[in-house]
Amino acid sequence: CQLDAVTGKLTTQLKFSQPLVTSPLLVGNGERLVIAGARAVLYSLNYRPLECVAVTDTGHAPGAIQSPLLRMGDFLLTAENDRQDSSLLRVWDFSDVNQPLTRLATARVAGHVRDPAVLRGKQLIVPSSPEQLSSFTVSDEKGERALAPSGTYRSERPQGGPVYVTLGPDNELWMTSSALRRLQTGPDSILPQKGEL
């Protein structure tokens, strides 16, 4: 639904053939929106006027996407819980906003991804259950991998529940789940620092 910000009145409504499972994400210099359907597709929307301009076939199963979409420059990250013990990360290029998204790279992480991934500069941290993190380096340079693994971390006594991550300066990383943990990211590792709270 599109609402008038001054009056609060409904101005336009766009209906889909299936439920939508993520909040819309602004892409293309704020000119377009991307949103995930419950199964198989990502929708690219124009919002002036509100209309669907492209549909990208991802083939994801119903309920596979449970975490928010993440914008990474001209790229978009999706996480699909497609196996019992792991999830598939996909990087999509949305530089041509009037066409379906182009898949650039994939990577697999242990566990299911339900919580938001975090990006700072070129460093991407993806939390997954139970209480584990996967680190990647993201690049949009030609000749470099769009998504390069750079380390993992798993709690010694993992428990279920949400995992929240904040990236700090000097490669510092804070993880909140069953405990508050301070970690340090390196070129190929994520290491705990000074115990946990």
PDB file of C-alpha atoms in Angstrom:
ATOM      1  CA  CYS A   1       0.000   0.000   0.000  1.00  0.00           C
ATOM      2  CA  GLN A   2       1.129   3.541  -0.745  1.00  0.00           C
ATOM      3  CA  LEU A   3      -0.132   6.229   1.622  1.00  0.00           C
ATOM      4  CA  ASP A   4      -0.166  10.006   1.432  1.00  0.00           C
ATOM      5  CA  ALA A   5       2.234  11.184   4.155  1.00  0.00           C
ATOM      6  CA  VAL A   6       0.189  14.349   4.862  1.00  0.00           C
ATOM      7  CA  THR A   7      -3.371  13.023   4.912  1.00  0.00           C
ATOM      8  CA  GLY A   8      -2.722   9.339   5.651  1.00  0.00           C
ATOM      9  CA  LYS A   9      -5.081   8.341   2.833  1.00  0.00           C
ATOM     10  CA  LEU A  10      -4.477   5.252   0.735  1.00  0.00           C
ATOM     11  CA  THR A  11      -3.377   6.414  -2.738  1.00  0.00           C
ATOM     12  CA  THR A  12      -2.346   3.159  -4.430  1.00  0.00           C
ATOM     13  CA  GLN A  13      -2.458  -0.540  -3.695  1.00  0.00           C
ATOM     14  CA  LEU A  14      -0.511  -3.311  -5.426  1.00  0.00           C
ATOM     15  CA  LYS A  15      -1.674  -6.930  -5.047  1.00  0.00           C
ATOM     16  CA  PHE A  16       0.531 -10.006  -5.352  1.00  0.00           C
ATOM     17  CA  SER A  17      -0.329 -13.633  -6.050  1.00  0.00           C
ATOM     18  CA  GLN A  18       1.456 -14.770  -2.878  1.00  0.00           C
ATOM     19  CA  PRO A  19       2.408 -13.419   0.559  1.00  0.00           C
ATOM     20  CA  LEU A  20       5.477 -11.180   0.846  1.00  0.00           C
ATOM     21  CA  VAL A  21       8.050 -12.249   3.457  1.00  0.00           C
ATOM     22  CA  THR A  22      10.489  -9.340   3.771  1.00  0.00           C
ATOM     23  CA  SER A  23      10.180  -5.611   4.167  1.00  0.00           C
ATOM     24  CA  PRO A  24      10.856  -3.686   0.939  1.00  0.00           C
ATOM     25  CA  LEU A  25      14.458  -2.626   0.343  1.00  0.00           C
ATOM     26  CA  LEU A  26      15.338   0.587  -1.529  1.00  0.00           C
ATOM     27  CA  VAL A  27      17.767   0.013  -4.419  1.00  0.00           C
ATOM     28  CA  GLY A  28      18.947   1.860  -7.516  1.00  0.00           C
ATOM     29  CA  ASN A  29      19.583   5.290  -5.921  1.00  0.00           C
ATOM     30  CA  GLY A  30      16.273   4.989  -4.113  1.00  0.00           C
ATOM     31  CA  GLU A  31      14.332   4.626  -7.371  1.00  0.00           C
ATOM     32  CA  ARG A  32      13.215   1.027  -6.908  1.00  0.00           C
ATOM     33  CA  LEU A  33      12.129  -1.420  -4.213  1.00  0.00           C
ATOM     34  CA  VAL A  34      12.948  -5.127  -3.991  1.00  0.00           C
ATOM     35  CA  ILE A  35      10.863  -7.506  -1.911  1.00  0.00           C
ATOM     36  CA  ALA A  36      10.852 -11.306  -1.552  1.00  0.00           C
ATOM     37  CA  GLY A  37       7.807 -13.443  -2.194  1.00  0.00           C
ATOM     38  CA  ALA A  38       7.072 -16.400   0.072  1.00  0.00           C
ATOM     39  CA  ARG A  39       8.304 -18.737  -2.660  1.00  0.00           C
ATOM     40  CA  ALA A  40      10.383 -18.713  -5.849  1.00  0.00           C
ATOM     41  CA  VAL A  41      10.678 -14.992  -6.697  1.00  0.00           C
ATOM     42  CA  LEU A  42      11.980 -11.530  -5.879  1.00  0.00           C
ATOM     43  CA  TYR A  43       9.866  -8.594  -7.044  1.00  0.00           C
ATOM     44  CA  SER A  44      11.369  -5.313  -8.309  1.00  0.00           C
ATOM     45  CA  LEU A  45       8.962  -2.407  -7.869  1.00  0.00           C
ATOM     46  CA  ASN A  46       8.743   1.164  -9.038  1.00  0.00           C
ATOM     47  CA  TYR A  47       7.030   3.355  -6.470  1.00  0.00           C
ATOM     48  CA  ARG A  48       6.188   6.402  -8.650  1.00  0.00           C
ATOM     49  CA  PRO A  49       3.780   5.044  -9.867  1.00  0.00           C
ATOM     50  CA  LEU A  50       3.573   1.921  -7.695  1.00  0.00           C
ATOM     51  CA  GLU A  51       3.993  -1.035 -10.069  1.00  0.00           C
ATOM     52  CA  CYS A  52       5.973  -4.243 -10.511  1.00  0.00           C
ATOM     53  CA  VAL A  53       8.667  -3.720 -13.164  1.00  0.00           C
ATOM     54  CA  ALA A  54      10.521  -7.071 -12.985  1.00  0.00           C
ATOM     55  CA  VAL A  55      10.301 -10.525 -11.396  1.00  0.00           C
ATOM     56  CA  THR A  56      13.448 -12.534 -10.637  1.00  0.00           C
ATOM     57  CA  ASP A  57      13.074 -16.313 -10.464  1.00  0.00           C
ATOM     58  CA  THR A  58      15.091 -17.557  -7.478  1.00  0.00           C
ATOM     59  CA  GLY A  59      13.405 -20.931  -7.060  1.00  0.00           C
ATOM     60  CA  HIS A  60      13.448 -20.689  -3.243  1.00  0.00           C
ATOM     61  CA  ALA A  61      11.045 -22.956  -1.368  1.00  0.00           C
ATOM     62  CA  PRO A  62       8.104 -21.590   0.642  1.00  0.00           C
ATOM     63  CA  GLY A  63       9.386 -20.189   3.945  1.00  0.00           C
ATOM     64  CA  ALA A  64      13.073 -20.469   2.956  1.00  0.00           C
ATOM     65  CA  ILE A  65      13.749 -16.710   3.238  1.00  0.00           C
ATOM     66  CA  GLN A  66      13.348 -15.654   6.879  1.00  0.00           C
ATOM     67  CA  SER A  67      15.939 -12.890   7.269  1.00  0.00           C
ATOM     68  CA  PRO A  68      15.786  -9.349   5.850  1.00  0.00           C
ATOM     69  CA  LEU A  69      17.316  -8.599   2.457  1.00  0.00           C
ATOM     70  CA  LEU A  70      20.601  -6.660   2.679  1.00  0.00           C
ATOM     71  CA  ARG A  71      21.797  -3.997   0.263  1.00  0.00           C
ATOM     72  CA  MET A  72      25.539  -4.014  -0.448  1.00  0.00           C
ATOM     73  CA  GLY A  73      26.206  -1.127  -2.849  1.00  0.00           C
ATOM     74  CA  ASP A  74      24.773  -2.283  -6.204  1.00  0.00           C
ATOM     75  CA  PHE A  75      24.376  -5.800  -4.831  1.00  0.00           C
ATOM     76  CA  LEU A  76      21.648  -7.506  -2.839  1.00  0.00           C
ATOM     77  CA  LEU A  77      22.121 -10.406  -0.398  1.00  0.00           C
ATOM     78  CA  THR A  78      19.501 -13.096   0.180  1.00  0.00           C
ATOM     79  CA  ALA A  79      19.764 -16.030   2.598  1.00  0.00           C
ATOM     80  CA  GLU A  80      17.737 -19.179   1.907  1.00  0.00           C
ATOM     81  CA  ASN A  81      17.288 -21.905   4.523  1.00  0.00           C
ATOM     82  CA  ASP A  82      17.249 -24.628   1.897  1.00  0.00           C
ATOM     83  CA  ARG A  83      18.759 -27.547   3.842  1.00  0.00           C
ATOM     84  CA  GLN A  84      18.285 -29.000   7.299  1.00  0.00           C
ATOM     85  CA  ASP A  85      21.720 -27.939   8.553  1.00  0.00           C
ATOM     86  CA  SER A  86      22.834 -25.094   6.263  1.00  0.00           C
ATOM     87  CA  SER A  87      21.708 -22.052   4.289  1.00  0.00           C
ATOM     88  CA  LEU A  88      22.482 -20.694   0.841  1.00  0.00           C
ATOM     89  CA  LEU A  89      23.639 -17.082   0.493  1.00  0.00           C
ATOM     90  CA  ARG A  90      23.155 -15.446  -2.895  1.00  0.00           C
ATOM     91  CA  VAL A  91      24.476 -12.131  -4.155  1.00  0.00           C
ATOM     92  CA  TRP A  92      22.378 -10.377  -6.817  1.00  0.00           C
ATOM     93  CA  ASP A  93      23.269  -7.447  -9.074  1.00  0.00           C
ATOM     94  CA  PHE A  94      20.492  -4.856  -9.403  1.00  0.00           C
ATOM     95  CA  SER A  95      22.412  -2.252 -11.450  1.00  0.00           C
ATOM     96  CA  ASP A  96      19.813  -2.535 -14.261  1.00  0.00           C
ATOM     97  CA  VAL A  97      16.739  -1.699 -12.196  1.00  0.00           C
ATOM     98  CA  ASN A  98      14.257  -2.399 -15.034  1.00  0.00           C
ATOM     99  CA  GLN A  99      15.394  -5.990 -15.541  1.00  0.00           C
ATOM    100  CA  PRO A 100      15.318  -9.093 -13.317  1.00  0.00           C
ATOM    101  CA  LEU A 101      18.236  -9.265 -10.888  1.00  0.00           C
ATOM    102  CA  THR A 102      21.387 -11.084 -12.028  1.00  0.00           C
ATOM    103  CA  ARG A 103      22.908 -13.711  -9.723  1.00  0.00           C
ATOM    104  CA  LEU A 104      26.620 -13.038  -9.170  1.00  0.00           C
ATOM    105  CA  ALA A 105      27.769 -15.389  -6.427  1.00  0.00           C
ATOM    106  CA  THR A 106      26.670 -18.024  -3.925  1.00  0.00           C
ATOM    107  CA  ALA A 107      28.077 -19.320  -0.646  1.00  0.00           C
ATOM    108  CA  ARG A 108      26.900 -21.791   1.963  1.00  0.00           C
ATOM    109  CA  VAL A 109      26.855 -21.222   5.739  1.00  0.00           C
ATOM    110  CA  ALA A 110      26.210 -23.691   8.546  1.00  0.00           C
ATOM    111  CA  GLY A 111      22.861 -23.371  10.334  1.00  0.00           C
ATOM    112  CA  HIS A 112      19.763 -21.388   9.425  1.00  0.00           C
ATOM    113  CA  VAL A 113      19.834 -17.639   8.804  1.00  0.00           C
ATOM    114  CA  ARG A 114      16.910 -15.880  10.492  1.00  0.00           C
ATOM    115  CA  ASP A 115      18.504 -12.683  11.810  1.00  0.00           C
ATOM    116  CA  PRO A 116      19.831  -9.646   9.901  1.00  0.00           C
ATOM    117  CA  ALA A 117      23.289  -9.818   8.350  1.00  0.00           C
ATOM    118  CA  VAL A 118      25.580  -6.837   8.996  1.00  0.00           C
ATOM    119  CA  LEU A 119      27.820  -5.022   6.513  1.00  0.00           C
ATOM    120  CA  ARG A 120      30.587  -2.534   7.342  1.00  0.00           C
ATOM    121  CA  GLY A 121      32.749  -1.463   4.438  1.00  0.00           C
ATOM    122  CA  LYS A 122      33.614  -4.691   2.640  1.00  0.00           C
ATOM    123  CA  GLN A 123      33.147  -6.908   5.687  1.00  0.00           C
ATOM    124  CA  LEU A 124      29.944  -8.955   5.871  1.00  0.00           C
ATOM    125  CA  ILE A 125      28.905 -10.908   8.983  1.00  0.00           C
ATOM    126  CA  VAL A 126      26.060 -13.428   8.691  1.00  0.00           C
ATOM    127  CA  PRO A 127      24.615 -14.808  11.963  1.00  0.00           C
ATOM    128  CA  SER A 128      23.026 -18.259  11.894  1.00  0.00           C
ATOM    129  CA  SER A 129      21.544 -20.679  14.366  1.00  0.00           C
ATOM    130  CA  PRO A 130      22.586 -21.993  16.751  1.00  0.00           C
ATOM    131  CA  GLU A 131      24.851 -19.089  17.831  1.00  0.00           C
ATOM    132  CA  GLN A 132      27.331 -18.999  14.991  1.00  0.00           C
ATOM    133  CA  LEU A 133      28.785 -16.376  12.670  1.00  0.00           C
ATOM    134  CA  SER A 134      30.238 -16.487   9.168  1.00  0.00           C
ATOM    135  CA  SER A 135      32.441 -13.685   7.872  1.00  0.00           C
ATOM    136  CA  PHE A 136      32.873 -12.718   4.208  1.00  0.00           C
ATOM    137  CA  THR A 137      34.663 -10.078   2.171  1.00  0.00           C
ATOM    138  CA  VAL A 138      32.374  -8.432  -0.387  1.00  0.00           C
ATOM    139  CA  SER A 139      33.781  -6.904  -3.574  1.00  0.00           C
ATOM    140  CA  ASP A 140      32.326  -5.219  -6.642  1.00  0.00           C
ATOM    141  CA  GLU A 141      35.710  -5.051  -8.418  1.00  0.00           C
ATOM    142  CA  LYS A 142      36.110  -6.941 -11.689  1.00  0.00           C
ATOM    143  CA  GLY A 143      38.281 -10.024 -11.349  1.00  0.00           C
ATOM    144  CA  GLU A 144      37.571 -10.407  -7.617  1.00  0.00           C
ATOM    145  CA  ARG A 145      35.112 -12.748  -5.958  1.00  0.00           C
ATOM    146  CA  ALA A 146      31.875 -10.987  -5.048  1.00  0.00           C
ATOM    147  CA  LEU A 147      31.629 -13.042  -1.827  1.00  0.00           C
ATOM    148  CA  ALA A 148      34.846 -14.499  -0.342  1.00  0.00           C
ATOM    149  CA  PRO A 149      34.702 -16.460   2.981  1.00  0.00           C
ATOM    150  CA  SER A 150      37.004 -15.058   5.677  1.00  0.00           C
ATOM    151  CA  GLY A 151      36.203 -16.925   8.905  1.00  0.00           C
ATOM    152  CA  THR A 152      33.641 -18.546  11.162  1.00  0.00           C
ATOM    153  CA  TYR A 153      32.806 -18.622  14.867  1.00  0.00           C
ATOM    154  CA  ARG A 154      30.547 -20.903  16.902  1.00  0.00           C
ATOM    155  CA  SER A 155      29.712 -20.621  20.584  1.00  0.00           C
ATOM    156  CA  GLU A 156      31.143 -23.408  22.759  1.00  0.00           C
ATOM    157  CA  ARG A 157      27.676 -24.159  24.153  1.00  0.00           C
ATOM    158  CA  PRO A 158      25.308 -23.016  21.407  1.00  0.00           C
ATOM    159  CA  GLN A 159      21.670 -22.367  22.255  1.00  0.00           C
ATOM    160  CA  GLY A 160      18.681 -21.479  20.101  1.00  0.00           C
ATOM    161  CA  GLY A 161      17.233 -17.993  19.800  1.00  0.00           C
ATOM    162  CA  PRO A 162      18.011 -14.802  17.930  1.00  0.00           C
ATOM    163  CA  VAL A 163      21.568 -13.601  17.265  1.00  0.00           C
ATOM    164  CA  TYR A 164      22.338  -9.877  16.976  1.00  0.00           C
ATOM    165  CA  VAL A 165      25.620  -8.520  15.643  1.00  0.00           C
ATOM    166  CA  THR A 166      27.288  -5.096  15.673  1.00  0.00           C
ATOM    167  CA  LEU A 167      30.560  -4.337  13.896  1.00  0.00           C
ATOM    168  CA  GLY A 168      32.857  -1.843  15.602  1.00  0.00           C
ATOM    169  CA  PRO A 169      36.125  -0.103  14.718  1.00  0.00           C
ATOM    170  CA  ASP A 170      39.469  -1.921  14.561  1.00  0.00           C
ATOM    171  CA  ASN A 171      37.859  -5.211  13.437  1.00  0.00           C
ATOM    172  CA  GLU A 172      35.888  -5.476  16.668  1.00  0.00           C
ATOM    173  CA  LEU A 173      32.639  -7.424  16.663  1.00  0.00           C
ATOM    174  CA  TRP A 174      29.900  -7.700  19.301  1.00  0.00           C
ATOM    175  CA  MET A 175      27.493 -10.647  19.326  1.00  0.00           C
ATOM    176  CA  THR A 176      24.404 -10.863  21.535  1.00  0.00           C
ATOM    177  CA  SER A 177      22.573 -14.174  21.939  1.00  0.00           C
ATOM    178  CA  SER A 178      22.656 -16.297  25.119  1.00  0.00           C
ATOM    179  CA  ALA A 179      25.528 -14.016  26.219  1.00  0.00           C
ATOM    180  CA  LEU A 180      27.200 -10.786  25.141  1.00  0.00           C
ATOM    181  CA  ARG A 181      30.429 -11.700  23.373  1.00  0.00           C
ATOM    182  CA  ARG A 182      33.256  -9.492  22.137  1.00  0.00           C
ATOM    183  CA  LEU A 183      35.103 -10.930  19.139  1.00  0.00           C
ATOM    184  CA  GLN A 184      37.898  -9.887  16.794  1.00  0.00           C
ATOM    185  CA  THR A 185      37.759 -10.449  13.048  1.00  0.00           C
ATOM    186  CA  GLY A 186      40.899 -11.242  11.099  1.00  0.00           C
ATOM    187  CA  PRO A 187      41.616 -11.945   7.435  1.00  0.00           C
ATOM    188  CA  ASP A 188      40.561 -15.597   7.862  1.00  0.00           C
ATOM    189  CA  SER A 189      39.130 -15.926  11.381  1.00  0.00           C
ATOM    190  CA  ILE A 190      36.725 -14.699  14.047  1.00  0.00           C
ATOM    191  CA  LEU A 191      38.236 -15.011  17.531  1.00  0.00           C
ATOM    192  CA  PRO A 192      36.670 -14.433  20.982  1.00  0.00           C
ATOM    193  CA  GLN A 193      38.187 -11.672  23.120  1.00  0.00           C
ATOM    194  CA  LYS A 194      38.213 -11.539  26.945  1.00  0.00           C
ATOM    195  CA  GLY A 195      35.490 -14.074  27.593  1.00  0.00           C
ATOM    196  CA  GLU A 196      31.786 -13.325  27.634  1.00  0.00           C
ATOM    197  CA  LEU A 197      29.242 -11.444  29.751  1.00  0.00           C
TER     198      LEU A 197
END
